Coordinates of C-alpha atoms and ligand atoms in Angstrom, one line a residue:
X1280 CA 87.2 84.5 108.9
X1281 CA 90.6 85.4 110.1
X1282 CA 92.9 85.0 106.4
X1283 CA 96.5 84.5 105.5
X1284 CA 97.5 88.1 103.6
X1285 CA 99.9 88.7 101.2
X1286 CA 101.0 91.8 99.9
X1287 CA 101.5 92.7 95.9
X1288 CA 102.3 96.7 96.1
X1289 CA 99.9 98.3 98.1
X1290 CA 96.8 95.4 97.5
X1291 CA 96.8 92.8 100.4
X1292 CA 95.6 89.6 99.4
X1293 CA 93.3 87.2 101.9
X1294 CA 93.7 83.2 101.4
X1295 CA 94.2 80.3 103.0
X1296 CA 97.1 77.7 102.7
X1297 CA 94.8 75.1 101.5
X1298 CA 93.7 77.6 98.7
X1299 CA 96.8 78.3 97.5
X1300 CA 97.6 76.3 94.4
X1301 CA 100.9 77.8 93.4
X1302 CA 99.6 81.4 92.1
X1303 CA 101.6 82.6 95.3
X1304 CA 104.8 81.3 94.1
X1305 CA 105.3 80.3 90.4
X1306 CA 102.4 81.8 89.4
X1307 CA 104.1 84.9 89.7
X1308 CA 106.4 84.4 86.8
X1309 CA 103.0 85.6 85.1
X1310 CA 104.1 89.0 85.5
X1311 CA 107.2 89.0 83.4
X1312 CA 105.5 87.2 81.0
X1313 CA 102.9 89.8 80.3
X1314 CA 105.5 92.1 80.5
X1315 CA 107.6 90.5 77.7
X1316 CA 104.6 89.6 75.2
X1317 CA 101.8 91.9 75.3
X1318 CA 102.9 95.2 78.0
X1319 CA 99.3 96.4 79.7
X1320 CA 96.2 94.9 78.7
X1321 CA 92.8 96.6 79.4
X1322 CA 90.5 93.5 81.4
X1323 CA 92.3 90.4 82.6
X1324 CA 90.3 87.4 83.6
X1325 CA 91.5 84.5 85.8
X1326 CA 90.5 81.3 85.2
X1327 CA 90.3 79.0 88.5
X1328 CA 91.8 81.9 90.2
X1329 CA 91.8 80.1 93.9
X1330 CA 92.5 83.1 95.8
X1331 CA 93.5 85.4 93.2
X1332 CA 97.1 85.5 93.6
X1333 CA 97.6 85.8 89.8
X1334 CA 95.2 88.6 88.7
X1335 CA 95.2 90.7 92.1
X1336 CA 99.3 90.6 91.0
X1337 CA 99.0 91.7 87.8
X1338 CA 96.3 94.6 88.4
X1339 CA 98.4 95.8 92.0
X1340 CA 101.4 95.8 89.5
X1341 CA 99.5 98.1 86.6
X1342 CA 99.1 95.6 84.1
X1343 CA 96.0 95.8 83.4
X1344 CA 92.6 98.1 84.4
X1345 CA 90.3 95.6 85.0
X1346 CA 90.4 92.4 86.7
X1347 CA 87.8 89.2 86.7
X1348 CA 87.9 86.2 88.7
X1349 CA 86.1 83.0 88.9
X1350 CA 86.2 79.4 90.9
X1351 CA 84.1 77.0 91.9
X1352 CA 85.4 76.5 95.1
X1353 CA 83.2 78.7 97.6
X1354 CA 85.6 79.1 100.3
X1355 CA 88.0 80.9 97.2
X1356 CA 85.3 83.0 95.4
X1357 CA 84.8 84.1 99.8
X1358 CA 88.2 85.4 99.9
X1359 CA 88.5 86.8 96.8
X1360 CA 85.3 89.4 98.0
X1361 CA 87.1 89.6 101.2
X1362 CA 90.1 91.3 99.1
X1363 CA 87.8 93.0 96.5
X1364 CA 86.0 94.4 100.3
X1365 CA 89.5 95.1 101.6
X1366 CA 91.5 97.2 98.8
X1367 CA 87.8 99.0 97.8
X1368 CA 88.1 97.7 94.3
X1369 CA 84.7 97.0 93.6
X1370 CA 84.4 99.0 90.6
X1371 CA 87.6 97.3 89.0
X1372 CA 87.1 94.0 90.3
X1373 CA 84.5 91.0 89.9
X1374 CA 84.1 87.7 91.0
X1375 CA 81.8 84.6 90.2
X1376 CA 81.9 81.3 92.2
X1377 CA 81.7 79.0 88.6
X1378 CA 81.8 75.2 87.4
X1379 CA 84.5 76.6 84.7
X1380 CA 82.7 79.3 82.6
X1381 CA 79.1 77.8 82.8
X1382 CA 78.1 80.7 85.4
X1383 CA 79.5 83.9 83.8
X1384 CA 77.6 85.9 81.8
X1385 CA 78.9 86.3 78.4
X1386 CA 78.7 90.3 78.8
X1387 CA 81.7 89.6 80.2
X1388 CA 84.3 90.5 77.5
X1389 CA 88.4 90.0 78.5
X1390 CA 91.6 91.0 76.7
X1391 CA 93.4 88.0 78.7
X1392 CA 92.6 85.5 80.2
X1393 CA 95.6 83.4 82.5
X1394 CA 95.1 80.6 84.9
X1395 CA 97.1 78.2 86.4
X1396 CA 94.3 75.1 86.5
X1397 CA 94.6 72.1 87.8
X1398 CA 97.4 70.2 86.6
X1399 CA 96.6 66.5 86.5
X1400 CA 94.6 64.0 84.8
X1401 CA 92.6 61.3 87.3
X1402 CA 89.3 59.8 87.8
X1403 CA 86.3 61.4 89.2
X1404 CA 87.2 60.4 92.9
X1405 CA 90.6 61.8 92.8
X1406 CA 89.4 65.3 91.7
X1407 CA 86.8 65.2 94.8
X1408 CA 89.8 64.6 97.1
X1409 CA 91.7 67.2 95.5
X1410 CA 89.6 70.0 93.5
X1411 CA 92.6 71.9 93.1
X1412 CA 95.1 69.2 91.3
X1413 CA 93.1 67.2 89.5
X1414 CA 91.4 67.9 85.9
X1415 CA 89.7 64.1 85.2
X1416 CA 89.9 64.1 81.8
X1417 CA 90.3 67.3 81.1
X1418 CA 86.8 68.3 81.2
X1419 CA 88.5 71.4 83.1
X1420 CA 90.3 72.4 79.6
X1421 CA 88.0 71.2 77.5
X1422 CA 84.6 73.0 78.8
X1423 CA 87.2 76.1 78.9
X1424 CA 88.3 76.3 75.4
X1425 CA 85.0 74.8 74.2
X1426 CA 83.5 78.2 75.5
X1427 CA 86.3 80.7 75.8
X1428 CA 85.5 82.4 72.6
X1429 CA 82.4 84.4 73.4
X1430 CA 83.7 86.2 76.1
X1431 CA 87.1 87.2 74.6
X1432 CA 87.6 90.9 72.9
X1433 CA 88.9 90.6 69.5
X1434 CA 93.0 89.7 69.3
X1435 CA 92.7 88.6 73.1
X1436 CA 95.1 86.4 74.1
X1437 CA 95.0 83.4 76.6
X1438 CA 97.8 82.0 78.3
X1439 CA 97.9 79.2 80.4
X1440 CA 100.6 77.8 83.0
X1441 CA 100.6 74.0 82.9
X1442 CA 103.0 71.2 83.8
X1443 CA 105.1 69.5 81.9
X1444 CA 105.5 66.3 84.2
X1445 CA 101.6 66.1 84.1
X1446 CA 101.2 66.9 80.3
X1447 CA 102.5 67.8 77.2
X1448 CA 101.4 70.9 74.8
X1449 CA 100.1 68.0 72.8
X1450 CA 97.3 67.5 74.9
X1451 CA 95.5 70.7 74.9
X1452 CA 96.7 72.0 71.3
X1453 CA 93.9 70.2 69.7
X1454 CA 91.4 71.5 72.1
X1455 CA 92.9 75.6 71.1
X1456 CA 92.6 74.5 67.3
X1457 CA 89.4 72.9 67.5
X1458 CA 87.3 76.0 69.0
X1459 CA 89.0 78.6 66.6
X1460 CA 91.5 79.5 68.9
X1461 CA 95.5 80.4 67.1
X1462 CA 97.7 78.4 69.3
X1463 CA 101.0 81.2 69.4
X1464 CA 103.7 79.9 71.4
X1465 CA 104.5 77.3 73.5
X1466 CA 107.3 78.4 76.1
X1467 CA 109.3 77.8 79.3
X1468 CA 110.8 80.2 81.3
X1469 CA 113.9 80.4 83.9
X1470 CA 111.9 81.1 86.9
X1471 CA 112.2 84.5 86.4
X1472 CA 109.8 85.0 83.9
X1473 CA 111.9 85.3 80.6
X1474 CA 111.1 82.8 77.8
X1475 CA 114.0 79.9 78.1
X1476 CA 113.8 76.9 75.8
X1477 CA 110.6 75.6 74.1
X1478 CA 108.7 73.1 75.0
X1479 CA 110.0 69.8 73.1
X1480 CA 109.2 67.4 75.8
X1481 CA 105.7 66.9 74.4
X1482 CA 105.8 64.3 72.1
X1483 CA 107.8 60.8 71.8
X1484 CA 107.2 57.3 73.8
X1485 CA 109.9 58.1 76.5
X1486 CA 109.4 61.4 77.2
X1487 CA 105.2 59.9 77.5
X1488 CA 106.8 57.0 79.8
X1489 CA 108.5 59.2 82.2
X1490 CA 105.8 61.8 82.5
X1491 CA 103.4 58.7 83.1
X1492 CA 105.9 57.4 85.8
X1493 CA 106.1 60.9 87.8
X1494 CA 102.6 61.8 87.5
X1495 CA 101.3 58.4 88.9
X1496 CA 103.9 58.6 91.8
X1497 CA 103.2 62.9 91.9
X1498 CA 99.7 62.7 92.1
X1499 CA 99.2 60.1 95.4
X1500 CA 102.2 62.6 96.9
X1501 CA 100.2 65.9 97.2
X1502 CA 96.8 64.3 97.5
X1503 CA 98.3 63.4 100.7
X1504 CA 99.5 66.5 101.7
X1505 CA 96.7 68.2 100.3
X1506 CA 94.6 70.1 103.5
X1507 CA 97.1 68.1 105.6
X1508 CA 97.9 70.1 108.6
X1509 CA 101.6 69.6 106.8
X1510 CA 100.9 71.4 104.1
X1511 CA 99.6 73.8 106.3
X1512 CA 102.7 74.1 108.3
X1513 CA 104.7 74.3 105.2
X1514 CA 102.9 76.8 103.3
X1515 CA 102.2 79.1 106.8
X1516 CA 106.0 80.0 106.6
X1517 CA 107.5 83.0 105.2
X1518 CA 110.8 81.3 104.7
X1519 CA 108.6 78.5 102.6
X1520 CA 107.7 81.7 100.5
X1521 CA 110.8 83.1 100.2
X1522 CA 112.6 80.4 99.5
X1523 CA 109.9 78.8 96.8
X1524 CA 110.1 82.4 94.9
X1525 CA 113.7 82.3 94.8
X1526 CA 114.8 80.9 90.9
X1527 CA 116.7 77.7 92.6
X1528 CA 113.9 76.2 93.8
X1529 CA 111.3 77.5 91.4
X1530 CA 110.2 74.3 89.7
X1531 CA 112.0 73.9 86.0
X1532 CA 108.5 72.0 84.5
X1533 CA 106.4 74.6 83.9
X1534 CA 104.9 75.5 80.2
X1535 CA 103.2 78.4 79.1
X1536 CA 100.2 77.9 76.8
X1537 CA 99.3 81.3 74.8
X1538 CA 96.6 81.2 72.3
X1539 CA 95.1 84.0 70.5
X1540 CA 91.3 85.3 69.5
X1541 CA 91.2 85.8 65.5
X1542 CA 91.2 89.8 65.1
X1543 CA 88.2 91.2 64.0
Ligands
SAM2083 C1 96.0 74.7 90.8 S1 94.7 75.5 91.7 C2 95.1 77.1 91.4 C3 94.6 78.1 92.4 C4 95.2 79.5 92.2 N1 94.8 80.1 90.9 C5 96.7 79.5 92.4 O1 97.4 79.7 91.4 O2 97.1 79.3 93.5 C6 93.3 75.1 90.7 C7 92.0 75.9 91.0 O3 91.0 75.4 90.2 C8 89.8 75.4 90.8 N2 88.8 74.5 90.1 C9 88.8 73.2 90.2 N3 87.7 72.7 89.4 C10 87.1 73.8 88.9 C11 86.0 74.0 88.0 N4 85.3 73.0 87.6 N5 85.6 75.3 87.7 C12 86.3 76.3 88.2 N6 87.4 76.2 89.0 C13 87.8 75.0 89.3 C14 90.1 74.9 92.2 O4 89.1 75.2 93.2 C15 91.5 75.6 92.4 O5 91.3 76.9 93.1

């Protein structure tokens, strides 16, 4: 398989655009984040890692010592070993192909877990047309924090990216509560990483209304371009990746979710 690379230090990661789900771009402003709140953790897991783009980041950038990744996309968990294969870092890195955490073994233990998961909610058919945007209802979240717990080292933290035109806090904060997790913050940042403003859009009828309105007219939008041979032209583009990392353009509607294990 002839991949797409991209470079984080000296680790060069294999993908392909239709892969990519935004860990190439925004999901960068991960590594400020861990910066800011917790410094260098010891094992990091990624949650529908896609490619990797995420955790390969954050262990090429000596954040943490370990690195796990799952998906249950095939053609993702393929690259992923193509990278592990590449940079020799089979005894720091592991991957499982996974319907969320059903096919990990819970010897597994992780310090933090990110992810930036699919985004919106939908019915069955729209998340077979489009594995990597769609969540229908939520069973992506719900079967995560549902079994999160058992593989997470005591004080571990978790912190999703999500998106605040598909969702609100709201909407997973029960889920967190409900399966012992301590919801810690809820924040934005300015593209670059640093916290900005917290996240007030979640509740309210209007702020529900227009979140309703761009999601229904989002979602049909980027089904269609998803595996498009625009999207591959777009995404095949170092000035597209360039330009999408630069703060102007980084998209404003991003939330971070962090949630904490109880400490022993
Ligand atoms: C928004 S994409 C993110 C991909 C990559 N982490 C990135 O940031 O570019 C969501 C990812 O979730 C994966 N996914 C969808 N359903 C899943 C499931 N049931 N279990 C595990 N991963 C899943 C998709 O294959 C896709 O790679």
């Amino acid at each position: 398989m002839n991949y797409y690379q991209v470079k984080y230090r000296d680790l060069t990661v294999n993908y392909t655009p239709v892969l990519d789900g935004g860990g190439m771009t925004f999901g960068q402003q991960y590594l400020e984040v861990i910066r800011r709140k917790l410094g260098r953790v010891g094992h990091v897991f990624e949650y529908c890692a896609g490619p990797g783009f995420i955790g390969f980041s954050i262990l090429a950038n000596g954040l943490c010592d370990k690195l796990t990744l799952a998906d249950v996309n095939p053609e993702a968990v393929k690259a992923v070993k193509a990278t592990i294969a590449e940079n020799r870092l089979e005894d720091r890195v592991t991957v499982y192909q996974s319907d969320c955490l059903d096919h990990i073994p819970t010897t597994e233990k992780w310090d933090l877990v990110v992810s930036n998961p699919p985004h919106f909610d939908g019915e069955q058919h729209d998340y077979q047309a489009a594995i990597r945007l769609v969540d229908p209802g939520w069973e992506i979240h719900r079967k995560f924090y549902r079994d999160i717990k058992k593989y997470l080292n005591p004080g571990a933290s978790v912190i999703f990216q999500e998106n605040a035109q598909a969702t609100s806090s709201e909407d997973f904060a029960p889920m967190i509560r409900e399966n012992g997790l301590q919801l810690v913050e809820v924040f934005r940042t300015d593209g670059q990483g640093h916290a900005a403003r917290p996240d007030k859009r979640g509740s309210g009828t209007v702020a529900r209304l227009v979140r309703e309105t761009v999601r229904e007219t989002m979602l049909p939008i980027e089904k269609a371009l998803m595996n498009s041979r625009i999207e591959r032209l777009l995404k095949d583009n170092d000035v597209y990746r360039k330009l999408s990392m630069l703060p102007i353009f980084t998209p404003r509607h991003l939330y971070f979710m962090w949630s904490k294990a109880q400490t022993a």
